[in-house]
Short mmCIF file of C-alpha atoms in Angstrom, two decimals:
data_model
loop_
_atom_site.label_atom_id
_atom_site.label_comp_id
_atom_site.label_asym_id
_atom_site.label_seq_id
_atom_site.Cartn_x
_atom_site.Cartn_y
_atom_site.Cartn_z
CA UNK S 1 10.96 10.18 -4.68
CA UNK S 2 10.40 6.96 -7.14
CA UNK S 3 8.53 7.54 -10.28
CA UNK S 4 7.14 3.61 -10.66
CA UNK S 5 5.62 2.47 -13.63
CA UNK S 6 3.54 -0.81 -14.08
CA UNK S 7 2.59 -3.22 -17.22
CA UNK S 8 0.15 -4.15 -18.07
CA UNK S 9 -2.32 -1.53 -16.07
CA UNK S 10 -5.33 -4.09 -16.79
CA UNK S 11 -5.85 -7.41 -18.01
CA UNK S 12 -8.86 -9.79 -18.23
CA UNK S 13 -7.54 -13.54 -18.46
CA UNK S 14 -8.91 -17.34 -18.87
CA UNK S 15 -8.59 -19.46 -16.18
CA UNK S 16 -5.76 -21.60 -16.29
CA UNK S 17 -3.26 -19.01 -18.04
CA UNK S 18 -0.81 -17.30 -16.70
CA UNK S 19 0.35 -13.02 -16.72
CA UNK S 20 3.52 -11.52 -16.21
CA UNK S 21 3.37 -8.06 -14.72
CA UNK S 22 6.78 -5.65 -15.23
CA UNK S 23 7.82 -3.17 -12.37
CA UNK S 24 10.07 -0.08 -13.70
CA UNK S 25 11.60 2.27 -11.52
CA UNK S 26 13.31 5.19 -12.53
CA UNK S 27 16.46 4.84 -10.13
CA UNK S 28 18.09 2.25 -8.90
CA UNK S 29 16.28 0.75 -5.87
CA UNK S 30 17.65 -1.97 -3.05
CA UNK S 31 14.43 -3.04 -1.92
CA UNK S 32 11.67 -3.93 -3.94
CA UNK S 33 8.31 -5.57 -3.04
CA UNK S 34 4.94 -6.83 -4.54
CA UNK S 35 1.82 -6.41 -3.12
CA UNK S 36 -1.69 -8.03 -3.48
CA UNK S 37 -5.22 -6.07 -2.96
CA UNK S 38 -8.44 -7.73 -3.65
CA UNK S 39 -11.53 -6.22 -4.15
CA UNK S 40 -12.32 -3.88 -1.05
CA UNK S 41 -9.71 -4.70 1.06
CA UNK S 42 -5.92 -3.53 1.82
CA UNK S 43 -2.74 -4.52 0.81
CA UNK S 44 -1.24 -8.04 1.60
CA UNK S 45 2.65 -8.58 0.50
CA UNK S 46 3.34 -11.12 -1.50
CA UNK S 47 6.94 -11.39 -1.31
CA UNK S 48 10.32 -8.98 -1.39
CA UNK S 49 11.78 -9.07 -4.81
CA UNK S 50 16.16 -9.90 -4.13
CA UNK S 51 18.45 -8.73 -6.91
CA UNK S 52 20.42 -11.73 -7.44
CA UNK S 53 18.90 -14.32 -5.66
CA UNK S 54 15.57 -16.11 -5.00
CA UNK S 55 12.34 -13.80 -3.79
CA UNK S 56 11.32 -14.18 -0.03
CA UNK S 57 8.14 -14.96 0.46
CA UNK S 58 5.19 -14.38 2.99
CA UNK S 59 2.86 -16.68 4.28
CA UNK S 60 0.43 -18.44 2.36
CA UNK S 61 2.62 -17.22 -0.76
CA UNK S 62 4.53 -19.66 -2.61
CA UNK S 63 7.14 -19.36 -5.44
CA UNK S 64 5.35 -22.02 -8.15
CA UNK S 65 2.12 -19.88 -7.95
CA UNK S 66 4.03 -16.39 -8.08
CA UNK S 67 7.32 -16.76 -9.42
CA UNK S 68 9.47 -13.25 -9.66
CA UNK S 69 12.69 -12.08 -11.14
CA UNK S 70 14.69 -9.25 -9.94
CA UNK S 71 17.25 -8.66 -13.14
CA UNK S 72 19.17 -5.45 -11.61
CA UNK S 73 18.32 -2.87 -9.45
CA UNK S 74 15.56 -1.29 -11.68
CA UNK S 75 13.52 -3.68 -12.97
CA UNK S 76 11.39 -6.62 -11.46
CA UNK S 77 8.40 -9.05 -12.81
CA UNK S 78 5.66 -10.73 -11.13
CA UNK S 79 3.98 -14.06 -12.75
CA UNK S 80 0.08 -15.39 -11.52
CA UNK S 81 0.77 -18.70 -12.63
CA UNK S 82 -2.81 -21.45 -13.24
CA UNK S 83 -4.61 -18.54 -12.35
CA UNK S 84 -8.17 -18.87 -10.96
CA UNK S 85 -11.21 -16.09 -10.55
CA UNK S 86 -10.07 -15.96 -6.64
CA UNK S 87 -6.25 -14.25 -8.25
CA UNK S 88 -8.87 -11.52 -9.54
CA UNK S 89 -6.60 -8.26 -7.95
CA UNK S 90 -4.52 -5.41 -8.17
CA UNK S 91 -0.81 -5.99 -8.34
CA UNK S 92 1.04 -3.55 -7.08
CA UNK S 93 5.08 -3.02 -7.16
CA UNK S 94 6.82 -0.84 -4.19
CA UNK S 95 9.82 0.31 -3.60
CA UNK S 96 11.71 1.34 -0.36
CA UNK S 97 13.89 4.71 -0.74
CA UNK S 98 17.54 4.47 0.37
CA UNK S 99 16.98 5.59 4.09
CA UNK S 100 14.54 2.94 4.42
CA UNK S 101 12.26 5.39 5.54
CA UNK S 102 9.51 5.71 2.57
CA UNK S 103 8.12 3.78 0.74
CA UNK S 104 6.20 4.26 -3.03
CA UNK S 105 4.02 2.22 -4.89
CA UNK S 106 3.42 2.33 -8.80
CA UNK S 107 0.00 2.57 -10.20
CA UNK S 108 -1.13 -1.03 -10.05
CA UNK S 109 -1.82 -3.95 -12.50
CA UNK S 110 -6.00 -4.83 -12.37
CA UNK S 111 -6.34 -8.56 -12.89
CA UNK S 112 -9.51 -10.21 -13.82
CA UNK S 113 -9.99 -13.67 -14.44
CA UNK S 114 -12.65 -15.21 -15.81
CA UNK N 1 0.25 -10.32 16.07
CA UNK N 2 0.61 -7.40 14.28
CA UNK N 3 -2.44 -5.74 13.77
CA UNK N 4 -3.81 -2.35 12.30
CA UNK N 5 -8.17 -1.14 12.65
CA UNK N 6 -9.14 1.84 11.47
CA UNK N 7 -12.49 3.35 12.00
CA UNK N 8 -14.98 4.11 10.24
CA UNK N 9 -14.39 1.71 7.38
CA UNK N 10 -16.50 4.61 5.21
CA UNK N 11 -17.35 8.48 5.77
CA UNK N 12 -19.87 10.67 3.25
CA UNK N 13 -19.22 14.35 3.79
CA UNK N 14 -19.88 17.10 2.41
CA UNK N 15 -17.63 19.31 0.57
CA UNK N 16 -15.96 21.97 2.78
CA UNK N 17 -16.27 20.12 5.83
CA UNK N 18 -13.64 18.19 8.25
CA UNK N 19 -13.16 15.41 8.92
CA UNK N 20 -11.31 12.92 11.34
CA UNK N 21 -10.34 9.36 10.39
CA UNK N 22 -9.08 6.65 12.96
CA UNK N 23 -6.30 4.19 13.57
CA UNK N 24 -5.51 1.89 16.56
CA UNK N 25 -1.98 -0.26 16.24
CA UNK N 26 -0.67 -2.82 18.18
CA UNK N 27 2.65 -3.44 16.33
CA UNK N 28 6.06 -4.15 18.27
CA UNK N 29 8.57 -2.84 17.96
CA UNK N 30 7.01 0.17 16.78
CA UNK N 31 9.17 2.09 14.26
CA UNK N 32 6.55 4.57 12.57
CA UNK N 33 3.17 5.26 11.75
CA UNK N 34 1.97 6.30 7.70
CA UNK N 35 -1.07 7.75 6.67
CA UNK N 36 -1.47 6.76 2.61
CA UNK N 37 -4.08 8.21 0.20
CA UNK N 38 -5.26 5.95 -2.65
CA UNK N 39 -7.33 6.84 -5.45
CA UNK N 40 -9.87 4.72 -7.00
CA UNK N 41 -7.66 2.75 -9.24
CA UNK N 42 -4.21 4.11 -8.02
CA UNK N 43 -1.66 3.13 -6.24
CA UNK N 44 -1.41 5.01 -2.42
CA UNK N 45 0.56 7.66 -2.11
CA UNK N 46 2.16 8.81 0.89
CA UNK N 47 0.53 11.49 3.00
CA UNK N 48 2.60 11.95 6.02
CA UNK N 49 4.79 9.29 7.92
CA UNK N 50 5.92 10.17 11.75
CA UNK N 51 8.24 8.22 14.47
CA UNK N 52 7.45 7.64 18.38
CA UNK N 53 8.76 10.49 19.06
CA UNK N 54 6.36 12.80 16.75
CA UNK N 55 2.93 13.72 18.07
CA UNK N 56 1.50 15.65 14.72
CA UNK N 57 2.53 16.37 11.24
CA UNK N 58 0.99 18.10 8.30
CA UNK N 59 0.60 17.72 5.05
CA UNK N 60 -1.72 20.69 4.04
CA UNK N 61 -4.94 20.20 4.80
CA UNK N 62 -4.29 17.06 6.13
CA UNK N 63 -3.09 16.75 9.56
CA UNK N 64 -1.52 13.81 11.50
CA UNK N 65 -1.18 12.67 15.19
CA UNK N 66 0.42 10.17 17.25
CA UNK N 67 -0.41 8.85 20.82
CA UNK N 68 2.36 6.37 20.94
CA UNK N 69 1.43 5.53 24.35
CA UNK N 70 -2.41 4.74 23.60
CA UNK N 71 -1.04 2.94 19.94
CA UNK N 72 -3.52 5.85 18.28
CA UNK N 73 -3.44 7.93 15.20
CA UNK N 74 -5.52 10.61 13.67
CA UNK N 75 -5.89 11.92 10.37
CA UNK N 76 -8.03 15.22 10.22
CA UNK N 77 -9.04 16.77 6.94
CA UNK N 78 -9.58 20.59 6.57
CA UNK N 79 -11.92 22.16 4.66
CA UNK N 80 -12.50 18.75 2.49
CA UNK N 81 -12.87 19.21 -2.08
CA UNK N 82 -14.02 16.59 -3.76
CA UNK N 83 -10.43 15.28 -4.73
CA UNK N 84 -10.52 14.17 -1.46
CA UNK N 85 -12.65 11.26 -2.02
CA UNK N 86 -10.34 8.24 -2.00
CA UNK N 87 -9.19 5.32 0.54
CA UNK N 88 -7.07 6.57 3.43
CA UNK N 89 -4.86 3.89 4.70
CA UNK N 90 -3.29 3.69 8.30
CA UNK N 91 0.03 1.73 8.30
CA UNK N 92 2.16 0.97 10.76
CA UNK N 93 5.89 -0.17 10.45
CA UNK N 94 8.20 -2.03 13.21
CA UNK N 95 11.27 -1.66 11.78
CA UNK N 96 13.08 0.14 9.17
CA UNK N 97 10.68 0.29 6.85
CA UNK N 98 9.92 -3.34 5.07
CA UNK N 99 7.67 -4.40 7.64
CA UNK N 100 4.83 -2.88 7.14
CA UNK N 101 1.41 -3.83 8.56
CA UNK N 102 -1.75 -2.32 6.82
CA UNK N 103 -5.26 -1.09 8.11
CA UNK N 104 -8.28 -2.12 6.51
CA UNK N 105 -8.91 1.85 5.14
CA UNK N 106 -11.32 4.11 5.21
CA UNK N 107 -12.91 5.16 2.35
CA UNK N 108 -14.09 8.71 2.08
CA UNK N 109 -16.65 9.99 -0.01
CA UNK N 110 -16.58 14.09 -0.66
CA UNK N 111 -20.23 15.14 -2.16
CA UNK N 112 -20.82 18.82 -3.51
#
């Protein structure tokens, strides 16, 4: 299994700003992926995080408004860019295990903007 | 369109008793079906995941099936504790394992 750690857990922010949030896993990873859950719902992806080359994207995602990086095989960032009370969330970072079978999630990032 | 329901959307029982949670898929081509727990303020953790060709699988107390035919899962929980109160998420996945496609939940409330 992947031991996946998030930062920051939480974070209250203004409206307007912006907030990185790091993804580490402890082993080296192909496929990495963020995901979006508001309040009382289920997960929605965002987009799959590429080493070495531009994120892909879902639907109604776009990269101005979530930018990501994907420096190696370990490590991966999310940005909430101009954020707004409706990007109020948890972030959460997944990765897929080398069989492509299972699939782990860290612990989340709680956003709230105000 | 790929879709995921699972019924009820929330479930109050009391400690020591079972339960059964629902989940109907229509998701093509079907690769698996994944039962997730998630704490309050966690992320969900993996409870049992099971191809076409698996009916049931279990995870201690917690028990699996899959009607593949009828696009139907089951989770049943034995003899429930009050660490069992959390979301339980259906998911199904139509290919190796990146396309995932996520029920609403159920969220399940354990009381003493």
């Amino acid at each position: 299994s992947a031991v996946i750690s998030q930062k920051p857990s939480r974070d209250i922010c203004q409206r307007g700003t912006s907030l990185t949030i790091q993804c580490q896993v402890d082993s080296q990873v192909t496929m990495m992926f963020w995901y979006r859950q508001q309040p009382g719902q289920s997960l929605t992806l965002i987009a799959t995080a590429n080493q070495g080359s531009e994120a892909t994207y879902e639907s109604g995602f776009v990269i101005d408004k979530f930018p990501i990086s994907r420096p190696n095989l370990t490590f991966s960032t999310l940005t909430v860019s101009n954020m707004s009370p409706e990007d109020s969330s948890i972030y959460l970072c997944s990765v897929e295990d080398k069989g492509g079978y299972e699939q782990y999630f860290g612990p989340g990032t709680r956003l709230t903007v105000t | 369109k790929n879709q995921v329901e699972q019924s009820p959307q929330s479930l109050i029982i009391l400690e020591g008793k079972n339960c059964t949670l629902q989940c109907n898929y229509t998701v093509s081509p079907f690769s698996n079906l994944r039962w997730y727990k998630q704490d309050t303020g966690r992320g969900p953790v993996s409870l049992t995941i099971m191809t076409f060709s698996e009916n049931t699988k279990s995870n201690g107390r917690y028990t699996a099936t899959l009607d593949a035919d009828t696009k139907q899962s089951s989770l049943h929980i034995t003899a429930s504790q009050l660490s069992d109160s959390a979301s339980y998420i259906c998911v199904a996945s139509n290919n190796a394992g990146n396309m995932l496609t996520f029920g609403g939940g159920t969220r399940l409330m354990v009381k003493p």
